[in-house]
Short mmCIF file of C-alpha atoms and ligand atoms in Angstrom, two decimals:
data_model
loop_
_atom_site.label_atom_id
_atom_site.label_comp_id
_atom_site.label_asym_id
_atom_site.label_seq_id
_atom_site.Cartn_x
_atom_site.Cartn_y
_atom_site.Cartn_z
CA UNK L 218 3.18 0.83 17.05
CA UNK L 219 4.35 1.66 20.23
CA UNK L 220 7.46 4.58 20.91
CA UNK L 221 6.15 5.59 16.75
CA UNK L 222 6.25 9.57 16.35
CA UNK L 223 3.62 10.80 14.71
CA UNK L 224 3.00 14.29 13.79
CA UNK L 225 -0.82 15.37 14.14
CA UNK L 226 -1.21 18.24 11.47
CA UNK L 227 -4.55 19.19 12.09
CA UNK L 228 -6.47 22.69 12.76
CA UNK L 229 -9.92 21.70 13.93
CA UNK L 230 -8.56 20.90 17.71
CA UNK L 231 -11.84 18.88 18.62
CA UNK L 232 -10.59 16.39 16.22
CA UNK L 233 -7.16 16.72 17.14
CA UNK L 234 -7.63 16.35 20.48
CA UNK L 235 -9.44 13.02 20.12
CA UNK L 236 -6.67 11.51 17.78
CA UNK L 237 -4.05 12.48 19.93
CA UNK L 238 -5.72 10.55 22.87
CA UNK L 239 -6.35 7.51 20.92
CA UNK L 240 -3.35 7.32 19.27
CA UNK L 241 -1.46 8.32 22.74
CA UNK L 242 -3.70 5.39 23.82
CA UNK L 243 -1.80 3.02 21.75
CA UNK L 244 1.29 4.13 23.00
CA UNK L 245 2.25 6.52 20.40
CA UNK L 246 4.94 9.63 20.88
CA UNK L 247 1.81 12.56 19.46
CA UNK L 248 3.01 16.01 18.57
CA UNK L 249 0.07 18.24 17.16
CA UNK L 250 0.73 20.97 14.75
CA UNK L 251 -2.38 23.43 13.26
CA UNK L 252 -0.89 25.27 10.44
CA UNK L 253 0.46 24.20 7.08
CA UNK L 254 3.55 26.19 6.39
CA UNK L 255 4.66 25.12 10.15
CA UNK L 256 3.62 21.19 9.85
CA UNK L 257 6.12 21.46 6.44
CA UNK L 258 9.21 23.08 8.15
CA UNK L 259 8.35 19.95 11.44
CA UNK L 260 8.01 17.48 9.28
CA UNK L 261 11.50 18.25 7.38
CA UNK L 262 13.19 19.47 10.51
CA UNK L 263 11.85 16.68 13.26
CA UNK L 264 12.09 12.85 12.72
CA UNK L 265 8.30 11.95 12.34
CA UNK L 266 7.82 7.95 11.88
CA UNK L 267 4.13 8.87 10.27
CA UNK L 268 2.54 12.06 9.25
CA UNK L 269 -1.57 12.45 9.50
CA UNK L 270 -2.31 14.96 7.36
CA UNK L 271 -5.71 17.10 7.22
CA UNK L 272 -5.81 18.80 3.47
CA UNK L 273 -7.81 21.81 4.49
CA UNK L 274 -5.23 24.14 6.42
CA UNK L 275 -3.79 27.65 7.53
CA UNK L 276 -1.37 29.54 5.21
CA UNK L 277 -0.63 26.09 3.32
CA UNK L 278 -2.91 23.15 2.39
CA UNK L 279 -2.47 19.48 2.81
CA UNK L 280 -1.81 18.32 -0.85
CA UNK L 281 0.95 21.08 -1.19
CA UNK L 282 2.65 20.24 2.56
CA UNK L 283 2.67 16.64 1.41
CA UNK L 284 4.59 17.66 -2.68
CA UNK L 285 6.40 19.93 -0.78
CA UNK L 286 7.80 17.09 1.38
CA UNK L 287 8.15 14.15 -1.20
CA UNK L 288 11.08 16.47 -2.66
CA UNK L 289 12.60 15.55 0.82
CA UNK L 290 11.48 13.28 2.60
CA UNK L 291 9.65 9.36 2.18
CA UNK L 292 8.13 9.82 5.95
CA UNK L 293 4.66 8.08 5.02
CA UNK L 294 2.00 10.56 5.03
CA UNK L 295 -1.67 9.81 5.57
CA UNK L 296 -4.10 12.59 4.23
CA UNK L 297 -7.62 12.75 5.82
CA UNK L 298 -9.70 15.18 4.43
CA UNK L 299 -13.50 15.63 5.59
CA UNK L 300 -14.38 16.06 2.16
CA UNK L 301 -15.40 12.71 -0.30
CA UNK L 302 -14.27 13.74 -3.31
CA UNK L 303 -12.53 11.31 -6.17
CA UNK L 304 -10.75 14.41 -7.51
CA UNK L 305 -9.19 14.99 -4.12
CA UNK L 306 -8.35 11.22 -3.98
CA UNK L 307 -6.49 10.87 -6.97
CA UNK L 308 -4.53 14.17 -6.08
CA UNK L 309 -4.07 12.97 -2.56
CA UNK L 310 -2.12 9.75 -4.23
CA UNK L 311 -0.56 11.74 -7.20
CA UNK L 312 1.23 13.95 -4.92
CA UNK L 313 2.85 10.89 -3.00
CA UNK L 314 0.45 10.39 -0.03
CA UNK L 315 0.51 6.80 1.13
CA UNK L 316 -2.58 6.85 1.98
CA UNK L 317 -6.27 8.26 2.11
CA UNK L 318 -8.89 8.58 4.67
CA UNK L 319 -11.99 10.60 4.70
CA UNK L 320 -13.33 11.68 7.67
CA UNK L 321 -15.23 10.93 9.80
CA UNK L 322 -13.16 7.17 9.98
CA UNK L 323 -13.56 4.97 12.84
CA UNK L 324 -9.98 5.02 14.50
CA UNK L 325 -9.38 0.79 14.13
CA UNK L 326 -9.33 1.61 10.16
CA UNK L 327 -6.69 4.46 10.83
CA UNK L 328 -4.77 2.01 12.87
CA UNK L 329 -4.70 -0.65 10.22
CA UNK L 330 -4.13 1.87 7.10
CA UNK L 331 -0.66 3.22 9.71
CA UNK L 332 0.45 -0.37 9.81
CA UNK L 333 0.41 -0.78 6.63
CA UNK L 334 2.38 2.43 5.42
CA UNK L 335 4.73 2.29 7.93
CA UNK L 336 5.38 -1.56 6.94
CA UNK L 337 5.40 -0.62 3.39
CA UNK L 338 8.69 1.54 4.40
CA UNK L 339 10.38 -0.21 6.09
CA UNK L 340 9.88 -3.19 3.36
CA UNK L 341 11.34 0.01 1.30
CA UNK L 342 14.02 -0.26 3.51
CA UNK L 343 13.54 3.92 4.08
CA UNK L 344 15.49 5.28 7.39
CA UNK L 345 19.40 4.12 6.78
CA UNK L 346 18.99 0.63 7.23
CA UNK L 347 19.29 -1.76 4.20
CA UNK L 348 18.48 0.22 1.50
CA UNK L 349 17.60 -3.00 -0.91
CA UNK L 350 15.74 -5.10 1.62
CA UNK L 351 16.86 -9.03 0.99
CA UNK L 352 18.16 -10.15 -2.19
CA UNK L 353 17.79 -13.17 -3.90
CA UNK L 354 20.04 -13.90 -6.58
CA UNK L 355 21.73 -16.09 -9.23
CA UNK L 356 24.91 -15.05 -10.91
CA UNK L 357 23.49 -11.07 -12.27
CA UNK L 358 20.33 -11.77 -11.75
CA UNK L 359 18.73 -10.22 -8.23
CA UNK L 360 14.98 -10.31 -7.18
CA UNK L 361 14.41 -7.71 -4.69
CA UNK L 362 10.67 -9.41 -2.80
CA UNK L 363 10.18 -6.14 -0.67
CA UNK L 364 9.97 -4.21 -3.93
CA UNK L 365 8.80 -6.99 -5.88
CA UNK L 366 11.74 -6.35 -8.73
CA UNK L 367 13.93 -8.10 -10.70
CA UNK L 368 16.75 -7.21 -12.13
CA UNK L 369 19.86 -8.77 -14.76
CA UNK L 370 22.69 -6.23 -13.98
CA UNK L 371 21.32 -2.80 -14.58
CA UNK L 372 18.41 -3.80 -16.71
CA UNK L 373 14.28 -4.25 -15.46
CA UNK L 374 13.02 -7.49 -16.03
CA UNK L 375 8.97 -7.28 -16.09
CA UNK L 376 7.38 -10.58 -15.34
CA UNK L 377 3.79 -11.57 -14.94
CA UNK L 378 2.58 -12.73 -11.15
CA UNK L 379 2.94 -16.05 -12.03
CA UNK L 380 6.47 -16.36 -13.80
CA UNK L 381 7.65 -13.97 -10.86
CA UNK L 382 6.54 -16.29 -8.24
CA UNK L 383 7.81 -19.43 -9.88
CA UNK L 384 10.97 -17.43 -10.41
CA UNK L 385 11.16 -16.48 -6.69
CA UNK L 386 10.42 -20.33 -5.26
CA UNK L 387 13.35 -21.56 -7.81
CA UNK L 388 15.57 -18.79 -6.62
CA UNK L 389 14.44 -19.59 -2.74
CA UNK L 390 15.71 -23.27 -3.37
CA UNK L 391 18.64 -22.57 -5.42
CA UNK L 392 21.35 -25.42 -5.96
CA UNK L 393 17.69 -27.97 -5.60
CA UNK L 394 16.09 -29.98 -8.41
CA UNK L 395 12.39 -28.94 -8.19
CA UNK L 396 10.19 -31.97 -9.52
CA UNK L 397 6.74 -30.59 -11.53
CA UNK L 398 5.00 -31.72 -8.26
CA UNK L 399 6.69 -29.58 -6.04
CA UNK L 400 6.70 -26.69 -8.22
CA UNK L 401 2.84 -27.04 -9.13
CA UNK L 402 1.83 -27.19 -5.29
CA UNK L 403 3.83 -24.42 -4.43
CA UNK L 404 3.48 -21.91 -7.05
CA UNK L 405 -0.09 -22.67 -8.02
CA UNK L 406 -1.36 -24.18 -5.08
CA UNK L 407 -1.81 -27.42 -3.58
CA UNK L 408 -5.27 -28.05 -4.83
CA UNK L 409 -4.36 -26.78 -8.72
CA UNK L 410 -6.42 -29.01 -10.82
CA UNK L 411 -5.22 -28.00 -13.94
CA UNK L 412 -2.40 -29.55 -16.46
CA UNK L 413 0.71 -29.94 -15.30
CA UNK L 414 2.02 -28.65 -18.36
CA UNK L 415 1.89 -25.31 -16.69
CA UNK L 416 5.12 -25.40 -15.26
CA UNK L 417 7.36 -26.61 -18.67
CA UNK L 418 5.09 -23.29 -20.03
CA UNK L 419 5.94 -20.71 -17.30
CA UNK L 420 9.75 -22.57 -17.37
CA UNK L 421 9.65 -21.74 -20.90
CA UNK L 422 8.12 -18.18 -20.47
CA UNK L 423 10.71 -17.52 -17.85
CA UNK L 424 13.98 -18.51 -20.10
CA UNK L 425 12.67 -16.66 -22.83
CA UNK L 426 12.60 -13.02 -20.49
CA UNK L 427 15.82 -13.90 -19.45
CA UNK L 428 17.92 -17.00 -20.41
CA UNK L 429 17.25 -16.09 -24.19
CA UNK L 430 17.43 -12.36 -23.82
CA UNK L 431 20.94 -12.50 -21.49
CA UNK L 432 22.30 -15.26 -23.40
CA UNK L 433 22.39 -16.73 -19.72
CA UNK L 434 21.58 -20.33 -18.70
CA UNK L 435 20.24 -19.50 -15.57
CA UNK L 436 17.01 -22.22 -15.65
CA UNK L 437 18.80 -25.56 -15.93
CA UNK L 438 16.50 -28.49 -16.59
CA UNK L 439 17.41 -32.19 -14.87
CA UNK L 440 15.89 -34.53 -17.31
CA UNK L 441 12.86 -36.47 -16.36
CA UNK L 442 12.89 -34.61 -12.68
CA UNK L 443 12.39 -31.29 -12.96
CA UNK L 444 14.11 -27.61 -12.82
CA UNK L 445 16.27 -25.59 -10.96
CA UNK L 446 18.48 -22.48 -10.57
CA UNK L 447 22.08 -22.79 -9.72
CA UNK L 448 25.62 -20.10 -9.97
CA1 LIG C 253 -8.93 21.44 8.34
#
């Protein structure tokens, strides 16, 4: 996470202080604000990469910076509060926090919950680049993996773990005849003991959420070998 800006918004400067060093420490760009009402008019003025945000604050609290923001801005926000409260948690979330940390926190957890928002975005594709992330597709229908989506033109198709993940290895090998076997290991997993029925099911499953429903044949079935996706 080297070069990342992050914006400190913190009041108790002891703890501060000791963030900015580690987090300096990793290489980080630290900028350190105290107050709320300020750390709201930085974060929607500067360009922050992460925000750390403490909920109790001067002239504006945490919870309302971070709202206040969200009808902005989709710079991921971690609150850390020093109080351990499940009313606060589900707030802290509600209000479009990406994350949660209740102090005191030992500063490899911080490091790892960072990562982990600030990968989350960019899967999101947030900043200007790509705004989809890769696309698989056949004809109108497009998976989007970072957001884990599907969609046939403008319409949400929900699917359950499974049929999405057979749906995204037939999609990955598209124009390919995918025997059982192959499916099986790499859907299910190469030590799957169970019947290998499964995949005719979830095949079955599949064309009824969208080959049926979008009077589409997008599942095409090579007799005696197996299935596949093609244009
Ligand atoms: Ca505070």
């Amino acid at each position: 996470m080297k070069d990342y800006r992050v914006l400190i918004v913190e009041d108790e400067r002891r703890i501060a202080r000791f963030l900015q060093m580690e987090l300096e420490h990793e290489g980080m760009l630290i900028s350190v604000e105290d107050n709320g009402r300020r750390a709201y008019e930085r974060i929607v003025q500067e360009d922050y990469d992460i925000v750390l945000l403490d909920v109790m604050l001067p002239e504006m609290d945490g919870f309302t910076v971070c709202q206040k923001v969200r009808e902005l801005s989709q710079v991921p926000i971690i609150m850390l509060t020093a109080r351990d409260d499940i009313a606060d948690r589900v707030q802290g979330l509600d209000i479009g926090a990406d994350d949660y940390l209740t102090k005191p926190f030992a500063v490899p957890e911080l490091l790892a919950r960072m990562r982990v928002a600030l990968r989350r975005r960019e899967a999101n594709g947030d900043g200007g680049e790509d705004l989809q992330g890769e696309q698989l597709s056949v004809r109108n229908l497009v998976m989007y993996p970072a957001r884990h989506e599907v969609r046939v033109g403008d319409e949400a198709v929900e699917l359950t773990k499974k049929e999405y993940d057979l749906l995204e290895y037939l999609l990955r090998n598209k124009r390919r005849v995918l025997t059982r076997d192959q499916i099986l290991s790499n859907v299910w997993g190469y030590d799957y003991m169970g019947d290998t029925n499964v995949v005719d099911v979830y095949i079955r499953y599949l064309r009824q959420k969208l080959d049926d429903r979008f009077g589409e044949k997008y599942i095409y079935t090579m007799r005696g070998v197996g299935y596949g996706v093609k244009d």
